[in-house]
Amino acid sequence: MANFATLLRRVGLIKETTRGTAETTPTTWVSVYPASEMKYGLQLLPDMALRGVLSKYPSRPGQISVVGKILFPLRASEVGEFLHMFIGDATSVQQVETTAYLHTWTPATTLQPDSYTITFDHNMEVKKYNGCNVSSIKLTRTTDNFIMFEAGIIGRTEAAGSIGSPTYVESSALTFQHDVFKIAGTTYTQIKQWEIEMDNGLFPMRATSGSQLIVDTFVTEHSIKGSFTTYFENATERDKFVAGTSATIQVTITGAVIGGASSYYVDIFVDVAEYEAFPYESEDGLLAAKVVWRGTYDTTDSRIYRFQAQNITASYT
């Protein structure tokens, strides 16, 4: 009797030369959590026609769908490919330490970021999924664990694949001790936990293509929202909520040194964050608030947010 260990699963990525056309072998491999998955779905169309029998006839095959998620502890070395699938090309600048590169993504008007082929080696068999783009990104920070990165995926179809020869060139995972949370430029040290969610409204278009598959995917709207739990030190930010005043929110997560003054890091900056909830509550016996906010477009910097990652990869184009 053959069985297969989930700990032996592997995941690889490669940008597609032609959009939607599967590549053969990954060029980048990501160390992911077991909850990572790609789901191949086949819709069954029930035959409801009456034929004088007390049973249903066989169903007919309908739409094919591919959705998934990739989950791993945040690493500055591994987020770039997913931002590339989510927003598009990065603006990359080589730093003084020539092995370090700072990559910046700002949502613009790109309707179709580059697509990737994602390969899952399930140990029992290897499957690849073509035409993949990221539909959402979520970062979660708690008081005692890794900062987690989760990417939602939409793809086209599934086929047999090859995982290649995986190598993992990764920076150390970022944890609860590596982040700095700023509101209106001021560092807040009373934040217990936070979440940031980004979405691009990825639309899987279906049309008269003569196929069960989606035709393509299109970005329709970039958005960002989040929440954080804070112990009250003062009412400064709650007063902004009451007054309907916005603030900037910036989270910087810094890891190991690359060289000189350059380190691995991830930085998310929201220019206009509007508070949607700032209640008086209790947390661990202390006065606290579970704050909810949503980002809006900043006409000064012409963006809704900025996402940066510094690592040793030269570019994401």
GROMACS .gro file of C-alpha atoms in nm:
model
  317
    1MET     CA    1   0.000   0.000   0.000
    2ALA     CA    2   0.151   0.333  -0.110
    3ASN     CA    3   0.106   0.649   0.094
    4PHE     CA    4   0.245   0.997   0.043
    5ALA     CA    5   0.374   1.251   0.297
    6THR     CA    6   0.247   1.609   0.283
    7LEU     CA    7   0.582   1.733   0.416
    8LEU     CA    8   0.739   1.634   0.085
    9ARG     CA    9   0.523   1.873  -0.119
   10ARG     CA   10   0.702   2.144  -0.318
   11VAL     CA   11   0.588   2.455  -0.504
   12GLY     CA   12   0.755   2.630  -0.799
   13LEU     CA   13   0.685   2.938  -1.013
   14ILE     CA   14   0.784   3.073  -1.352
   15LYS     CA   15   0.669   3.378  -1.547
   16GLU     CA   16   0.500   3.284  -1.874
   17THR     CA   17   0.661   3.398  -2.196
   18THR     CA   18   0.319   3.399  -2.364
   19ARG     CA   19   0.029   3.491  -2.138
   20GLY     CA   20  -0.175   3.186  -2.044
   21THR     CA   21   0.061   2.937  -2.209
   22ALA     CA   22   0.208   2.696  -1.955
   23GLU     CA   23   0.584   2.684  -1.909
   24THR     CA   24   0.766   2.354  -1.862
   25THR     CA   25   0.975   2.391  -1.547
   26PRO     CA   26   0.980   2.643  -1.259
   27THR     CA   27   1.272   2.880  -1.214
   28THR     CA   28   1.178   2.991  -0.860
   29TRP     CA   29   1.069   2.773  -0.568
   30VAL     CA   30   0.886   2.887  -0.256
   31SER     CA   31   0.879   2.717   0.084
   32VAL     CA   32   0.510   2.718   0.174
   33TYR     CA   33   0.283   2.604   0.456
   34PRO     CA   34   0.076   2.283   0.419
   35ALA     CA   35  -0.245   2.488   0.386
   36SER     CA   36  -0.124   2.611   0.046
   37GLU     CA   37  -0.326   2.458  -0.235
   38MET     CA   38  -0.458   2.488  -0.589
   39LYS     CA   39  -0.815   2.367  -0.638
   40TYR     CA   40  -0.924   2.236  -0.977
   41GLY     CA   41  -1.303   2.254  -0.999
   42LEU     CA   42  -1.538   2.101  -1.257
   43GLN     CA   43  -1.897   2.219  -1.262
   44LEU     CA   44  -2.153   1.946  -1.331
   45LEU     CA   45  -2.466   2.047  -1.523
   46PRO     CA   46  -2.753   1.826  -1.404
   47ASP     CA   47  -2.981   1.682  -1.673
   48MET     CA   48  -3.327   1.773  -1.535
   49ALA     CA   49  -3.525   1.660  -1.841
   50LEU     CA   50  -3.823   1.429  -1.774
   51ARG     CA   51  -3.808   1.087  -1.937
   52GLY     CA   52  -4.064   0.885  -1.743
   53VAL     CA   53  -3.816   0.745  -1.492
   54LEU     CA   54  -3.770   0.820  -1.120
   55SER     CA   55  -3.400   0.896  -1.151
   56LYS     CA   56  -3.180   1.164  -1.299
   57TYR     CA   57  -2.976   1.111  -1.613
   58PRO     CA   58  -2.598   1.169  -1.609
   59SER     CA   59  -2.475   1.528  -1.573
   60ARG     CA   60  -2.280   1.712  -1.840
   61PRO     CA   61  -1.944   1.883  -1.780
   62GLY     CA   62  -1.966   2.259  -1.728
   63GLN     CA   63  -1.717   2.530  -1.636
   64ILE     CA   64  -1.364   2.451  -1.520
   65SER     CA   65  -1.221   2.671  -1.247
   66VAL     CA   66  -0.881   2.696  -1.080
   67VAL     CA   67  -0.842   2.889  -0.755
   68GLY     CA   68  -0.585   2.858  -0.481
   69LYS     CA   69  -0.383   3.015  -0.207
   70ILE     CA   70  -0.015   3.030  -0.120
   71LEU     CA   71   0.067   3.070   0.249
   72PHE     CA   72   0.409   3.115   0.407
   73PRO     CA   73   0.594   3.312   0.678
   74LEU     CA   74   0.679   3.650   0.531
   75ARG     CA   75   1.019   3.666   0.365
   76ALA     CA   76   1.142   3.969   0.175
   77SER     CA   77   1.312   3.732  -0.070
   78GLU     CA   78   0.988   3.553  -0.168
   79VAL     CA   79   0.713   3.816  -0.196
   80GLY     CA   80   0.832   3.975  -0.522
   81GLU     CA   81   0.694   3.718  -0.765
   82PHE     CA   82   0.351   3.744  -0.603
   83LEU     CA   83   0.348   4.126  -0.618
   84HIS     CA   84   0.449   4.093  -0.983
   85MET     CA   85   0.145   3.869  -1.045
   86PHE     CA   86  -0.074   4.107  -0.843
   87ILE     CA   87   0.023   4.459  -0.956
   88GLY     CA   88   0.274   4.427  -1.238
   89ASP     CA   89   0.637   4.528  -1.294
   90ALA     CA   90   0.836   4.673  -1.006
   91THR     CA   91   1.057   4.978  -1.019
   92SER     CA   92   1.389   4.835  -0.900
   93VAL     CA   93   1.691   5.033  -0.779
   94GLN     CA   94   2.030   4.885  -0.700
   95GLN     CA   95   2.157   5.003  -0.362
   96VAL     CA   96   2.505   5.114  -0.256
   97GLU     CA   97   2.565   4.757  -0.143
   98THR     CA   98   2.555   4.619  -0.496
   99THR     CA   99   2.391   4.291  -0.393
  100ALA     CA  100   2.083   4.473  -0.258
  101TYR     CA  101   1.789   4.592  -0.469
  102LEU     CA  102   1.489   4.795  -0.357
  103HIS     CA  103   1.168   4.710  -0.546
  104THR     CA  104   0.864   4.937  -0.544
  105TRP     CA  105   0.511   4.856  -0.656
  106THR     CA  106   0.234   5.116  -0.679
  107PRO     CA  107  -0.104   5.011  -0.824
  108ALA     CA  108  -0.163   5.193  -1.152
  109THR     CA  109  -0.375   5.122  -1.459
  110THR     CA  110  -0.229   4.783  -1.554
  111LEU     CA  111  -0.523   4.554  -1.633
  112GLN     CA  112  -0.316   4.241  -1.686
  113PRO     CA  113  -0.005   4.184  -1.474
  114ASP     CA  114   0.226   3.914  -1.606
  115SER     CA  115   0.086   3.563  -1.566
  116TYR     CA  116   0.276   3.270  -1.416
  117THR     CA  117   0.271   2.893  -1.429
  118ILE     CA  118   0.253   2.757  -1.073
  119THR     CA  119   0.361   2.396  -1.015
  120PHE     CA  120   0.265   2.180  -0.717
  121ASP     CA  121   0.461   1.863  -0.649
  122HIS     CA  122   0.219   1.662  -0.433
  123ASN     CA  123   0.475   1.381  -0.388
  124MET     CA  124   0.227   1.142  -0.554
  125GLU     CA  125   0.213   1.345  -0.875
  126VAL     CA  126   0.312   1.686  -1.009
  127LYS     CA  127   0.053   1.930  -1.142
  128LYS     CA  128   0.102   2.268  -1.307
  129TYR     CA  129  -0.150   2.551  -1.339
  130ASN     CA  130  -0.115   2.801  -1.620
  131GLY     CA  131  -0.241   3.158  -1.656
  132CYS     CA  132  -0.209   3.230  -1.284
  133ASN     CA  133  -0.245   3.576  -1.134
  134VAL     CA  134  -0.277   3.690  -0.775
  135SER     CA  135  -0.619   3.824  -0.676
  136SER     CA  136  -0.552   3.918  -0.314
  137ILE     CA  137  -0.271   3.953  -0.061
  138LYS     CA  138  -0.305   3.938   0.315
  139LEU     CA  139  -0.044   4.000   0.584
  140THR     CA  140  -0.116   3.901   0.944
  141ARG     CA  141   0.082   3.981   1.257
  142THR     CA  142   0.015   3.838   1.604
  143THR     CA  143   0.204   3.877   1.932
  144ASP     CA  144   0.397   3.551   1.927
  145ASN     CA  145   0.445   3.411   1.579
  146PHE     CA  146   0.562   3.464   1.223
  147ILE     CA  147   0.415   3.747   1.020
  148MET     CA  148   0.216   3.548   0.766
  149PHE     CA  149   0.183   3.620   0.393
  150GLU     CA  150  -0.114   3.478   0.201
  151ALA     CA  151  -0.180   3.519  -0.172
  152GLY     CA  152  -0.509   3.426  -0.339
  153ILE     CA  153  -0.464   3.280  -0.689
  154ILE     CA  154  -0.683   3.246  -0.998
  155GLY     CA  155  -0.559   3.025  -1.283
  156ARG     CA  156  -0.690   2.864  -1.602
  157THR     CA  157  -0.645   2.486  -1.592
  158GLU     CA  158  -0.444   2.191  -1.463
  159ALA     CA  159  -0.199   1.961  -1.641
  160ALA     CA  160   0.084   1.722  -1.560
  161GLY     CA  161   0.402   1.909  -1.477
  162SER     CA  162   0.763   1.890  -1.363
  163ILE     CA  163   0.896   2.048  -1.043
  164GLY     CA  164   1.253   2.070  -1.178
  165SER     CA  165   1.543   2.084  -0.931
  166PRO     CA  166   1.429   2.308  -0.645
  167THR     CA  167   1.673   2.543  -0.474
  168TYR     CA  168   1.566   2.778  -0.197
  169VAL     CA  169   1.750   3.110  -0.186
  170GLU     CA  170   1.553   3.266   0.095
  171SER     CA  171   1.600   3.529   0.360
  172SER     CA  172   1.502   3.452   0.718
  173ALA     CA  173   1.131   3.458   0.802
  174LEU     CA  174   1.003   3.779   0.961
  175THR     CA  175   0.831   3.757   1.299
  176PHE     CA  176   0.645   3.967   1.557
  177GLN     CA  177   0.975   4.125   1.674
  178HIS     CA  178   1.068   4.269   1.333
  179ASP     CA  179   0.789   4.518   1.260
  180VAL     CA  180   0.750   4.891   1.321
  181PHE     CA  181   0.396   5.032   1.300
  182LYS     CA  182   0.357   5.403   1.231
  183ILE     CA  183   0.045   5.620   1.226
  184ALA     CA  184   0.084   5.972   1.086
  185GLY     CA  185   0.461   5.925   1.101
  186THR     CA  186   0.466   5.836   1.472
  187THR     CA  187   0.580   5.492   1.588
  188TYR     CA  188   0.315   5.311   1.792
  189THR     CA  189   0.449   5.053   2.037
  190GLN     CA  190   0.110   4.960   2.186
  191ILE     CA  191  -0.016   4.767   1.881
  192LYS     CA  192  -0.096   4.409   1.980
  193GLN     CA  193  -0.183   4.266   1.640
  194TRP     CA  194  -0.260   4.383   1.288
  195GLU     CA  195  -0.385   4.269   0.949
  196ILE     CA  196  -0.352   4.426   0.604
  197GLU     CA  197  -0.553   4.304   0.306
  198MET     CA  198  -0.502   4.410  -0.056
  199ASP     CA  199  -0.731   4.319  -0.344
  200ASN     CA  200  -0.723   4.392  -0.717
  201GLY     CA  201  -1.076   4.282  -0.810
  202LEU     CA  202  -0.934   4.015  -1.043
  203PHE     CA  203  -1.213   3.921  -1.283
  204PRO     CA  204  -1.210   3.577  -1.451
  205MET     CA  205  -1.375   3.655  -1.783
  206ARG     CA  206  -1.588   3.392  -1.955
  207ALA     CA  207  -1.711   3.447  -2.310
  208THR     CA  208  -1.802   3.261  -2.629
  209SER     CA  209  -1.461   3.100  -2.662
  210GLY     CA  210  -1.578   2.744  -2.725
  211SER     CA  211  -1.403   2.631  -2.408
  212GLN     CA  212  -1.485   2.533  -2.050
  213LEU     CA  213  -1.198   2.754  -1.933
  214ILE     CA  214  -1.191   3.123  -1.850
  215VAL     CA  215  -1.075   3.338  -2.140
  216ASP     CA  216  -0.844   3.553  -1.926
  217THR     CA  217  -0.828   3.757  -1.606
  218PHE     CA  218  -0.841   4.133  -1.565
  219VAL     CA  219  -0.768   4.368  -1.275
  220THR     CA  220  -1.076   4.584  -1.208
  221GLU     CA  221  -1.010   4.779  -0.886
  222HIS     CA  222  -0.724   4.808  -0.638
  223SER     CA  223  -0.820   4.835  -0.272
  224ILE     CA  224  -0.653   4.807   0.066
  225LYS     CA  225  -0.798   4.772   0.413
  226GLY     CA  226  -0.688   4.654   0.751
  227SER     CA  227  -0.733   4.638   1.123
  228PHE     CA  228  -0.523   4.658   1.435
  229THR     CA  229  -0.573   4.611   1.807
  230THR     CA  230  -0.415   4.884   2.017
  231TYR     CA  231  -0.399   4.955   2.386
  232PHE     CA  232  -0.501   5.316   2.452
  233GLU     CA  233  -0.225   5.560   2.551
  234ASN     CA  234  -0.424   5.865   2.444
  235ALA     CA  235  -0.722   5.960   2.228
  236THR     CA  236  -0.528   6.128   1.947
  237GLU     CA  237  -0.616   5.879   1.672
  238ARG     CA  238  -0.967   5.815   1.803
  239ASP     CA  239  -1.032   6.188   1.782
  240LYS     CA  240  -0.946   6.165   1.410
  241PHE     CA  241  -1.206   5.889   1.375
  242VAL     CA  242  -1.468   6.105   1.546
  243ALA     CA  243  -1.376   6.403   1.328
  244GLY     CA  244  -1.366   6.197   1.008
  245THR     CA  245  -0.999   6.282   0.954
  246SER     CA  246  -0.763   6.044   0.773
  247ALA     CA  247  -0.408   5.940   0.867
  248THR     CA  248  -0.113   5.768   0.705
  249ILE     CA  249  -0.033   5.410   0.807
  250GLN     CA  250   0.309   5.256   0.751
  251VAL     CA  251   0.433   4.912   0.847
  252THR     CA  252   0.803   4.831   0.805
  253ILE     CA  253   0.927   4.476   0.866
  254THR     CA  254   1.305   4.443   0.870
  255GLY     CA  255   1.510   4.126   0.867
  256ALA     CA  256   1.872   4.021   0.829
  257VAL     CA  257   2.147   4.243   0.690
  258ILE     CA  258   2.230   4.199   0.322
  259GLY     CA  259   2.541   4.410   0.343
  260GLY     CA  260   2.648   4.746   0.484
  261ALA     CA  261   2.340   4.953   0.567
  262SER     CA  262   2.104   4.742   0.353
  263SER     CA  263   1.876   4.477   0.504
  264TYR     CA  264   1.599   4.253   0.384
  265TYR     CA  265   1.273   4.435   0.447
  266VAL     CA  266   0.911   4.480   0.346
  267ASP     CA  267   0.735   4.815   0.374
  268ILE     CA  268   0.368   4.901   0.319
  269PHE     CA  269   0.268   5.269   0.313
  270VAL     CA  270  -0.094   5.384   0.296
  271ASP     CA  271  -0.121   5.755   0.219
  272VAL     CA  272  -0.488   5.805   0.312
  273ALA     CA  273  -0.629   5.564   0.570
  274GLU     CA  274  -0.984   5.636   0.683
  275TYR     CA  275  -1.096   5.492   1.016
  276GLU     CA  276  -1.421   5.295   0.996
  277ALA     CA  277  -1.431   5.182   1.361
  278PHE     CA  278  -1.241   5.293   1.672
  279PRO     CA  279  -1.441   5.163   1.970
  280TYR     CA  280  -1.367   5.170   2.341
  281GLU     CA  281  -1.314   4.804   2.431
  282SER     CA  282  -1.123   4.583   2.671
  283GLU     CA  283  -0.818   4.373   2.583
  284ASP     CA  284  -0.629   4.178   2.849
  285GLY     CA  285  -0.800   4.390   3.116
  286LEU     CA  286  -0.679   4.716   2.959
  287LEU     CA  287  -0.867   4.983   2.767
  288ALA     CA  288  -0.814   4.907   2.400
  289ALA     CA  289  -0.966   4.931   2.053
  290LYS     CA  290  -1.007   4.698   1.757
  291VAL     CA  291  -0.953   4.958   1.488
  292VAL     CA  292  -1.080   4.909   1.133
  293TRP     CA  293  -0.952   5.123   0.845
  294ARG     CA  294  -0.970   5.146   0.468
  295GLY     CA  295  -0.728   5.310   0.226
  296THR     CA  296  -0.839   5.558  -0.040
  297TYR     CA  297  -0.666   5.716  -0.339
  298ASP     CA  298  -0.413   5.991  -0.266
  299THR     CA  299  -0.429   6.261  -0.533
  300THR     CA  300  -0.093   6.406  -0.427
  301ASP     CA  301   0.113   6.093  -0.483
  302SER     CA  302  -0.133   5.940  -0.736
  303ARG     CA  303  -0.166   5.606  -0.560
  304ILE     CA  304  -0.372   5.415  -0.308
  305TYR     CA  305  -0.066   5.255  -0.145
  306ARG     CA  306   0.299   5.171  -0.198
  307PHE     CA  307   0.453   4.829  -0.141
  308GLN     CA  308   0.830   4.788  -0.119
  309ALA     CA  309   1.057   4.489  -0.075
  310GLN     CA  310   1.435   4.489  -0.051
  311ASN     CA  311   1.625   4.171  -0.133
  312ILE     CA  312   1.898   4.038  -0.363
  313THR     CA  313   1.681   3.984  -0.674
  314ALA     CA  314   1.773   4.231  -0.949
  315SER     CA  315   1.426   4.291  -1.097
  316TYR     CA  316   1.064   4.179  -1.134
  317THR     CA  317   0.968   4.251  -1.495
   0.00000   0.00000   0.00000
